[in-house]
C-alpha cells in the first residue's frame, strides 16, 4: 500500500515561487551533489559557524545558545560569519541545532556550558510518549528557522549555496530517551530491545517533524539538505537496518513528495550516518533512486576508495578529513590534505570535501583558513 503524506501548512507554500534570489556566483557544491566530477572539490565544514571563531564567541557573550537559534537575525549573522571570513568556503549551513525537533514535540532542551545538551524530562518508558504533542504546527514551533534561512539566503547574495538540515530520527530519539549525550546509549538502545514497536512508532513521529522542518527550509530558500545521524554507529548493523534506516527513508520520501505537491523541483539531500561501516548497511545506502539521499557523508575512519567499491558510482560522497588535522600545524595540515585528496581523486565520482565530523572549539581560525586553501590546491582533478 502506498504511503500517504500530509503536506505541512507553511507560510511560504505559495510565495516561494515569486521570490527572486540573487544570482549564484559559485555552484560548485550543487554540481558535485548532482554527481559531477568537478574541477576541484567544493569544501565546507560541519560546525563552521562555531566556537573556534572569535566573532562567534563575541555574539554568544550576549545571548544564550537557543536564543541564537531562535532569533532569525542572530542565526543568520552567525551563519554568515565563516562565509565573510573565508572566501574559500563553497557552502554555508544554517546556524541551528538538531534538538529543535524535540523542542517542537514539546520537550524541554537546555544547553549547559559544561555538559552540552540536557533534556531534564527524558522519555523513560512508552507511557511518557503521551507527553509529546500529537500534531506539531511546524510554522508555529519552528518558523524562526525558516525566517533565518530566508534572511541568510539574501545575505549570502549568491556567494555560495545554503544548506538546511535536521537530525536523524534515531539520533534524536537517543537524546530524547537518554536525556542528553551518552557514552553507552544503554537507555535508548534498551528501548529497541524492550519496546520495539513503540520505538518504531516514536521514530516515525520524529521523522514526520524532521520532514516538515526540511520542507520548510527548502521553501524558505535552502538549496540543499543534510540529515545528521550522529549516533547511527552505536547500533548493530541489524538494528541500524531495522530501526534507524526505515525512518530515514520515510523522511526523504515525505520531503520529496511534499515539495513535488507544492510544485518545487526539489533539492539534493545528504545523509551523514556517522560510524556506519558495515558493508551491508553501506550497500543499502548506495542508490539515491531508492533512498532519496544523493550524497553519503563519511566519517574519518573510512577509506573513500573502499567505500566507493562497495557503493558504486550512483551516490556521491562527502568527507572525510580527520577533524584533528586542524591541530597539525601548517606542514601537517598540507601533507594530510594532499594525502587524503589523492585517495579521493582515485575513488572518483562526485566528491564534496569536508571533515569527518564537526570542527572543534580550540582550532585557530588561521589553521581553518589554511586547511581550506590546501583543499582548493590538492583536490584539483
Short mmCIF file of C-alpha atoms in Angstrom, two decimals:
data_model
loop_
_atom_site.label_atom_id
_atom_site.label_comp_id
_atom_site.label_asym_id
_atom_site.label_seq_id
_atom_site.Cartn_x
_atom_site.Cartn_y
_atom_site.Cartn_z
CA UNK A 1 0.00 0.00 0.00
CA UNK A 2 1.39 3.42 -0.99
CA UNK A 3 2.13 5.76 1.89
CA UNK A 4 0.18 8.99 2.13
CA UNK A 5 1.93 12.11 3.35
CA UNK A 6 0.34 15.21 4.84
CA UNK A 7 1.83 18.36 3.32
CA UNK A 8 2.71 20.74 6.19
CA UNK A 9 0.93 24.09 6.41
CA UNK A 10 3.67 26.61 5.69
CA UNK A 11 3.68 30.37 5.22
CA UNK A 12 5.92 30.03 2.16
CA UNK A 13 3.94 27.28 0.42
CA UNK A 14 2.59 29.66 -2.22
CA UNK A 15 5.09 32.53 -2.00
CA UNK A 16 8.32 30.62 -2.69
CA UNK A 17 7.69 30.69 -6.47
CA UNK A 18 7.66 34.50 -6.53
CA UNK A 19 10.92 35.09 -4.66
CA UNK A 20 13.76 36.44 -6.78
CA UNK A 21 17.01 35.25 -5.19
CA UNK A 22 20.37 36.84 -6.05
CA UNK A 23 22.07 35.00 -8.96
CA UNK A 24 24.55 32.31 -7.89
CA UNK A 25 28.26 33.07 -8.25
CA UNK A 26 29.51 29.67 -7.04
CA UNK A 27 27.53 26.47 -7.77
CA UNK A 28 30.39 24.00 -7.29
CA UNK A 29 28.62 22.30 -4.36
CA UNK A 30 25.35 21.89 -6.28
CA UNK A 31 27.21 20.45 -9.27
CA UNK A 32 29.10 17.90 -7.12
CA UNK A 33 25.80 16.96 -5.43
CA UNK A 34 24.46 16.05 -8.88
CA UNK A 35 27.35 13.62 -9.37
CA UNK A 36 29.66 15.82 -11.42
CA UNK A 37 33.39 15.28 -11.07
CA UNK A 38 34.05 18.98 -10.51
CA UNK A 39 37.36 20.64 -11.40
CA UNK A 40 38.16 20.69 -7.67
CA UNK A 41 36.17 19.50 -4.67
CA UNK A 42 33.75 22.00 -3.16
CA UNK A 43 34.60 22.34 0.54
CA UNK A 44 32.66 23.25 3.66
CA UNK A 45 33.00 22.19 7.29
CA UNK A 46 30.44 20.86 9.75
CA UNK A 47 30.00 23.41 12.60
CA UNK A 48 31.84 26.02 10.51
CA UNK A 49 29.75 28.67 12.33
CA UNK A 50 31.09 27.85 15.77
CA UNK A 51 33.11 28.45 18.88
CA UNK A 52 36.55 28.50 17.19
CA UNK A 53 35.64 31.91 15.69
CA UNK A 54 36.21 34.93 17.96
CA UNK A 55 33.35 36.78 16.26
CA UNK A 56 31.02 33.88 17.15
CA UNK A 57 32.10 34.00 20.80
CA UNK A 58 31.53 37.75 20.85
CA UNK A 59 27.86 37.24 19.87
CA UNK A 60 27.48 34.34 22.33
CA UNK A 61 28.61 36.58 25.23
CA UNK A 62 25.28 38.37 24.99
CA UNK A 63 22.87 35.56 24.02
CA UNK A 64 22.13 32.01 25.18
CA UNK A 65 22.64 29.19 22.70
CA UNK A 66 18.96 28.64 21.93
CA UNK A 67 18.33 32.38 21.83
CA UNK A 68 20.86 32.43 18.96
CA UNK A 69 18.98 29.61 17.20
CA UNK A 70 15.54 31.12 17.79
CA UNK A 71 16.33 34.73 16.79
CA UNK A 72 16.48 34.78 12.96
CA UNK A 73 18.72 37.85 12.73
CA UNK A 74 21.31 36.29 15.11
CA UNK A 75 21.15 32.85 13.48
CA UNK A 76 21.69 34.50 10.09
CA UNK A 77 24.59 36.62 11.37
CA UNK A 78 26.31 33.51 12.79
CA UNK A 79 25.75 31.55 9.56
CA UNK A 80 27.36 34.32 7.53
CA UNK A 81 30.40 34.80 9.79
CA UNK A 82 32.54 31.98 8.30
CA UNK A 83 31.49 32.96 4.75
CA UNK A 84 32.59 36.55 5.39
CA UNK A 85 35.88 35.38 6.90
CA UNK A 86 36.74 32.56 4.44
CA UNK A 87 36.16 33.27 0.73
CA UNK A 88 37.46 29.70 0.14
CA UNK A 89 34.27 28.12 1.59
CA UNK A 90 31.92 26.72 -1.07
CA UNK A 91 28.79 26.38 1.09
CA UNK A 92 27.03 27.79 4.12
CA UNK A 93 24.88 25.77 6.53
CA UNK A 94 22.19 27.47 8.57
CA UNK A 95 23.08 28.02 12.23
CA UNK A 96 20.62 25.93 14.23
CA UNK A 97 20.60 22.73 16.30
CA UNK A 98 19.21 19.25 15.71
CA UNK A 99 17.43 19.40 19.10
CA UNK A 100 14.87 21.97 17.93
CA UNK A 101 12.82 18.91 16.84
CA UNK A 102 12.38 17.50 20.39
CA UNK A 103 11.53 21.07 21.44
CA UNK A 104 8.85 21.22 18.73
CA UNK A 105 7.46 17.93 20.06
CA UNK A 106 7.06 19.56 23.49
CA UNK A 107 10.24 18.52 25.30
CA UNK A 108 12.47 20.90 27.27
CA UNK A 109 16.04 21.11 25.96
CA UNK A 110 18.71 23.09 27.81
CA UNK A 111 22.25 23.79 26.63
CA UNK A 112 24.53 23.63 29.68
CA UNK A 113 28.06 25.01 29.17
CA UNK A 114 29.84 22.12 30.91
CA UNK A 115 27.57 19.25 29.80
CA UNK A 116 26.17 20.20 26.41
CA UNK A 117 22.51 19.43 25.69
CA UNK A 118 20.33 18.30 28.62
CA UNK A 119 16.72 17.10 28.35
CA UNK A 120 15.63 17.19 32.01
CA UNK A 121 12.49 15.08 31.46
CA UNK A 122 13.55 12.21 29.20
CA UNK A 123 11.24 9.50 27.87
CA UNK A 124 11.82 6.73 30.40
CA UNK A 125 9.25 4.27 29.04
CA UNK A 126 6.43 4.29 26.43
CA UNK A 127 3.92 5.79 28.90
CA UNK A 128 5.90 9.03 28.53
CA UNK A 129 5.07 9.24 24.81
CA UNK A 130 1.76 10.82 25.90
CA UNK A 131 3.79 13.90 26.88
CA UNK A 132 4.71 14.60 23.26
CA UNK A 133 2.50 16.75 21.04
CA UNK A 134 0.27 14.62 18.79
CA UNK A 135 0.48 17.15 15.99
CA UNK A 136 3.19 19.75 15.54
CA UNK A 137 2.34 23.07 13.89
CA UNK A 138 5.71 23.38 12.19
CA UNK A 139 5.28 27.04 11.26
CA UNK A 140 4.35 27.98 14.84
CA UNK A 141 7.08 25.90 16.52
CA UNK A 142 9.95 26.24 14.04
CA UNK A 143 9.05 29.21 11.85
CA UNK A 144 12.11 31.01 13.23
CA UNK A 145 14.33 28.53 11.33
CA UNK A 146 12.58 29.38 8.06
CA UNK A 147 12.94 33.11 8.71
CA UNK A 148 16.65 32.64 9.41
CA UNK A 149 17.07 30.66 6.16
CA UNK A 150 15.42 33.40 4.08
CA UNK A 151 17.45 36.17 5.74
CA UNK A 152 20.66 34.19 5.20
CA UNK A 153 19.95 33.34 1.57
CA UNK A 154 19.53 37.08 0.92
CA UNK A 155 22.65 37.93 2.97
CA UNK A 156 24.74 35.43 1.03
CA UNK A 157 23.99 37.38 -2.14
CA UNK A 158 24.71 34.32 -4.29
CA UNK A 159 28.25 33.84 -2.95
CA UNK A 160 27.68 30.15 -2.07
CA UNK A 161 24.68 27.81 -1.74
CA UNK A 162 22.82 27.48 1.58
CA UNK A 163 22.32 24.09 3.24
CA UNK A 164 19.39 23.34 5.56
CA UNK A 165 19.48 20.39 7.94
CA UNK A 166 17.91 18.27 10.66
CA UNK A 167 18.94 15.44 12.97
CA UNK A 168 18.05 11.89 12.02
CA UNK A 169 15.16 10.18 13.86
CA UNK A 170 17.34 7.61 15.66
CA UNK A 171 19.86 10.22 16.85
CA UNK A 172 17.02 12.45 18.11
CA UNK A 173 15.30 9.51 19.82
CA UNK A 174 18.60 8.71 21.57
CA UNK A 175 18.76 12.24 23.02
CA UNK A 176 15.07 12.16 23.98
CA UNK A 177 15.44 8.86 25.89
CA UNK A 178 18.93 9.38 27.33
CA UNK A 179 18.21 12.94 28.46
CA UNK A 180 21.38 14.19 26.73
CA UNK A 181 24.54 12.75 25.21
CA UNK A 182 25.75 9.30 26.28
CA UNK A 183 28.80 7.05 26.14
CA UNK A 184 26.85 3.78 26.27
CA UNK A 185 23.34 4.59 24.96
CA UNK A 186 22.02 1.94 27.31
CA UNK A 187 18.63 3.63 27.84
CA UNK A 188 17.85 4.39 24.20
CA UNK A 189 19.17 1.08 22.88
CA UNK A 190 17.27 -0.77 25.62
CA UNK A 191 14.07 0.71 24.14
CA UNK A 192 14.83 -1.07 20.85
CA UNK A 193 15.06 -4.41 22.68
CA UNK A 194 12.24 -3.90 25.21
CA UNK A 195 9.78 -1.81 23.21
CA UNK A 196 10.47 -2.44 19.51
CA UNK A 197 7.03 -1.43 18.21
CA UNK A 198 6.80 1.69 20.39
CA UNK A 199 10.34 2.60 19.26
CA UNK A 200 9.30 2.34 15.60
CA UNK A 201 6.21 4.48 16.26
CA UNK A 202 8.31 7.13 18.04
CA UNK A 203 10.87 7.15 15.23
CA UNK A 204 8.06 7.68 12.71
CA UNK A 205 6.66 10.60 14.73
CA UNK A 206 10.09 12.20 14.85
CA UNK A 207 10.60 11.57 11.10
CA UNK A 208 7.35 13.41 10.31
CA UNK A 209 8.52 16.55 12.15
CA UNK A 210 12.00 16.31 10.58
CA UNK A 211 10.49 16.08 7.08
CA UNK A 212 8.26 19.11 7.69
CA UNK A 213 11.27 21.05 9.00
CA UNK A 214 13.26 20.21 5.87
CA UNK A 215 10.41 21.11 3.51
CA UNK A 216 10.01 24.45 5.29
CA UNK A 217 13.72 25.18 4.94
CA UNK A 218 13.66 24.48 1.19
CA UNK A 219 10.64 26.72 0.63
CA UNK A 220 12.43 29.41 2.68
CA UNK A 221 15.48 29.26 0.38
CA UNK A 222 17.72 26.28 1.33
CA UNK A 223 19.34 24.86 -1.81
CA UNK A 224 20.48 21.54 -0.35
CA UNK A 225 19.75 19.49 2.78
CA UNK A 226 21.71 17.31 5.19
CA UNK A 227 20.44 14.77 7.73
CA UNK A 228 22.81 14.17 10.65
CA UNK A 229 22.69 10.64 12.09
CA UNK A 230 25.44 11.24 14.65
CA UNK A 231 24.69 8.11 16.70
CA UNK A 232 23.96 5.68 13.84
CA UNK A 233 27.25 3.90 14.51
CA UNK A 234 26.13 2.95 18.03
CA UNK A 235 23.73 0.37 16.56
CA UNK A 236 24.47 -3.15 15.32
CA UNK A 237 24.03 -3.43 11.53
CA UNK A 238 20.76 -5.31 12.21
CA UNK A 239 19.42 -2.55 14.47
CA UNK A 240 20.54 0.19 12.10
CA UNK A 241 18.70 -1.53 9.25
CA UNK A 242 15.62 -2.37 11.35
CA UNK A 243 15.16 0.83 13.35
CA UNK A 244 17.28 3.74 12.02
CA UNK A 245 17.06 3.18 8.27
CA UNK A 246 13.25 2.93 7.71
CA UNK A 247 12.52 6.40 9.21
CA UNK A 248 15.46 7.84 7.23
CA UNK A 249 13.88 6.53 4.01
CA UNK A 250 10.39 7.67 5.09
CA UNK A 251 11.79 11.14 5.74
CA UNK A 252 13.19 11.64 2.21
CA UNK A 253 10.07 10.15 0.60
CA UNK A 254 7.93 12.64 2.51
CA UNK A 255 10.21 15.59 1.72
CA UNK A 256 10.27 14.79 -1.99
CA UNK A 257 6.51 14.11 -2.09
CA UNK A 258 5.62 17.38 -0.33
CA UNK A 259 7.97 19.50 -2.46
CA UNK A 260 6.60 17.90 -5.62
CA UNK A 261 3.00 18.55 -4.46
CA UNK A 262 3.94 22.21 -3.95
CA UNK A 263 5.44 22.41 -7.43
CA UNK A 264 9.04 22.62 -6.20
CA UNK A 265 11.72 20.84 -8.29
CA UNK A 266 13.40 19.51 -5.12
CA UNK A 267 16.98 19.69 -3.85
CA UNK A 268 19.86 17.28 -3.26
CA UNK A 269 19.92 15.61 0.16
CA UNK A 270 22.99 14.31 2.02
CA UNK A 271 22.92 11.68 4.77
CA UNK A 272 25.73 11.64 7.33
CA UNK A 273 25.43 8.27 9.13
CA UNK A 274 28.45 8.62 11.41
CA UNK A 275 30.03 5.32 12.37
CA UNK A 276 28.06 3.17 9.90
CA UNK A 277 30.78 0.93 8.48
CA UNK A 278 29.10 -2.45 7.84
CA UNK A 279 29.25 -3.26 4.12
CA UNK A 280 25.62 -4.50 4.24
CA UNK A 281 24.45 -1.13 5.61
CA UNK A 282 26.57 0.96 3.22
CA UNK A 283 25.25 -1.02 0.25
CA UNK A 284 21.68 -0.21 1.32
CA UNK A 285 22.60 3.48 1.02
CA UNK A 286 24.17 3.18 -2.44
CA UNK A 287 21.25 4.01 -4.74
CA UNK A 288 19.76 7.52 -4.48
CA UNK A 289 16.75 6.43 -6.57
CA UNK A 290 15.82 4.07 -3.71
CA UNK A 291 16.98 6.03 -0.66
CA UNK A 292 16.36 9.65 -1.65
CA UNK A 293 19.90 10.55 -0.49
CA UNK A 294 22.12 11.85 -3.30
CA UNK A 295 25.25 12.06 -1.15
CA UNK A 296 26.65 9.95 1.66
CA UNK A 297 28.82 11.66 4.29
CA UNK A 298 31.76 9.57 5.54
CA UNK A 299 33.47 9.89 8.90
CA UNK A 300 37.27 9.97 9.04
CA UNK A 301 37.68 6.26 9.89
CA UNK A 302 36.54 5.10 6.43
CA UNK A 303 38.61 4.76 3.27
CA UNK A 304 36.86 6.50 0.33
CA UNK A 305 38.24 4.01 -2.23
CA UNK A 306 36.89 1.06 -0.23
CA UNK A 307 33.52 2.78 0.22
CA UNK A 308 33.35 3.60 -3.50
CA UNK A 309 33.99 -0.07 -4.30
CA UNK A 310 31.11 -1.05 -2.00
CA UNK A 311 28.53 1.54 -3.06
CA UNK A 312 29.33 2.01 -6.76
CA UNK A 313 29.05 5.28 -8.65
CA UNK A 314 25.42 6.33 -8.27
CA UNK A 315 25.80 8.03 -4.88
CA UNK A 316 28.12 11.00 -4.27
CA UNK A 317 30.43 11.01 -1.26
CA UNK A 318 31.31 13.73 1.25
CA UNK A 319 34.17 13.92 3.70
CA UNK A 320 36.25 12.86 5.34
CA UNK A 321 39.32 14.58 6.80
CA UNK A 322 40.05 13.80 10.45
CA UNK A 323 38.80 16.88 12.39
CA UNK A 324 42.06 16.82 14.40
CA UNK A 325 44.01 17.57 11.19
CA UNK A 326 43.32 21.22 12.08
CA UNK A 327 45.72 20.95 15.04
CA UNK A 328 48.52 19.58 12.85
CA UNK A 329 50.29 22.86 12.06
CA UNK A 330 50.70 24.23 8.55
CA UNK A 331 53.01 21.48 7.30
CA UNK A 332 50.97 18.71 8.89
CA UNK A 333 47.69 20.07 7.51
CA UNK A 334 49.12 20.42 4.00
CA UNK A 335 50.67 16.92 3.97
CA UNK A 336 47.45 15.29 5.20
CA UNK A 337 45.18 17.21 2.79
CA UNK A 338 47.47 16.15 -0.08
CA UNK A 339 47.48 12.50 1.05
CA UNK A 340 43.71 12.26 1.57
CA UNK A 341 42.86 14.21 -1.61
CA UNK A 342 44.87 11.71 -3.67
CA UNK A 343 42.72 8.89 -2.24
CA UNK A 344 39.50 10.77 -3.05
CA UNK A 345 40.63 11.51 -6.61
CA UNK A 346 41.37 7.79 -7.03
CA UNK A 347 37.90 6.93 -5.65
CA UNK A 348 36.27 9.08 -8.37
CA UNK A 349 32.66 10.28 -8.63
CA UNK A 350 31.01 13.29 -7.02
CA UNK A 351 33.09 14.45 -4.04
CA UNK A 352 32.26 17.20 -1.54
CA UNK A 353 35.24 17.84 0.77
CA UNK A 354 34.50 18.15 4.49
CA UNK A 355 35.79 16.98 7.83
CA UNK A 356 34.64 13.56 9.02
CA UNK A 357 32.80 15.27 11.92
CA UNK A 358 32.40 18.82 13.23
CA UNK A 359 35.22 21.31 13.75
CA UNK A 360 36.21 21.54 17.43
CA UNK A 361 36.33 24.75 19.51
CA UNK A 362 40.10 25.09 20.05
CA UNK A 363 41.04 25.29 16.37
CA UNK A 364 42.87 28.50 15.41
CA UNK A 365 40.91 30.39 12.73
CA UNK A 366 44.04 30.77 10.58
CA UNK A 367 44.52 26.96 10.57
CA UNK A 368 40.96 26.53 9.28
CA UNK A 369 41.78 29.03 6.51
CA UNK A 370 44.97 27.16 5.60
CA UNK A 371 43.05 23.84 5.51
CA UNK A 372 40.55 25.33 3.03
CA UNK A 373 43.37 26.70 0.85
CA UNK A 374 45.05 23.29 0.82
CA UNK A 375 41.80 21.57 -0.22
CA UNK A 376 41.50 24.03 -3.13
CA UNK A 377 45.07 23.21 -4.17
CA UNK A 378 45.16 19.43 -3.79
CA UNK A 379 41.61 18.41 -4.73
CA UNK A 380 42.05 19.54 -8.35
CA UNK A 381 41.38 16.73 -10.78
#
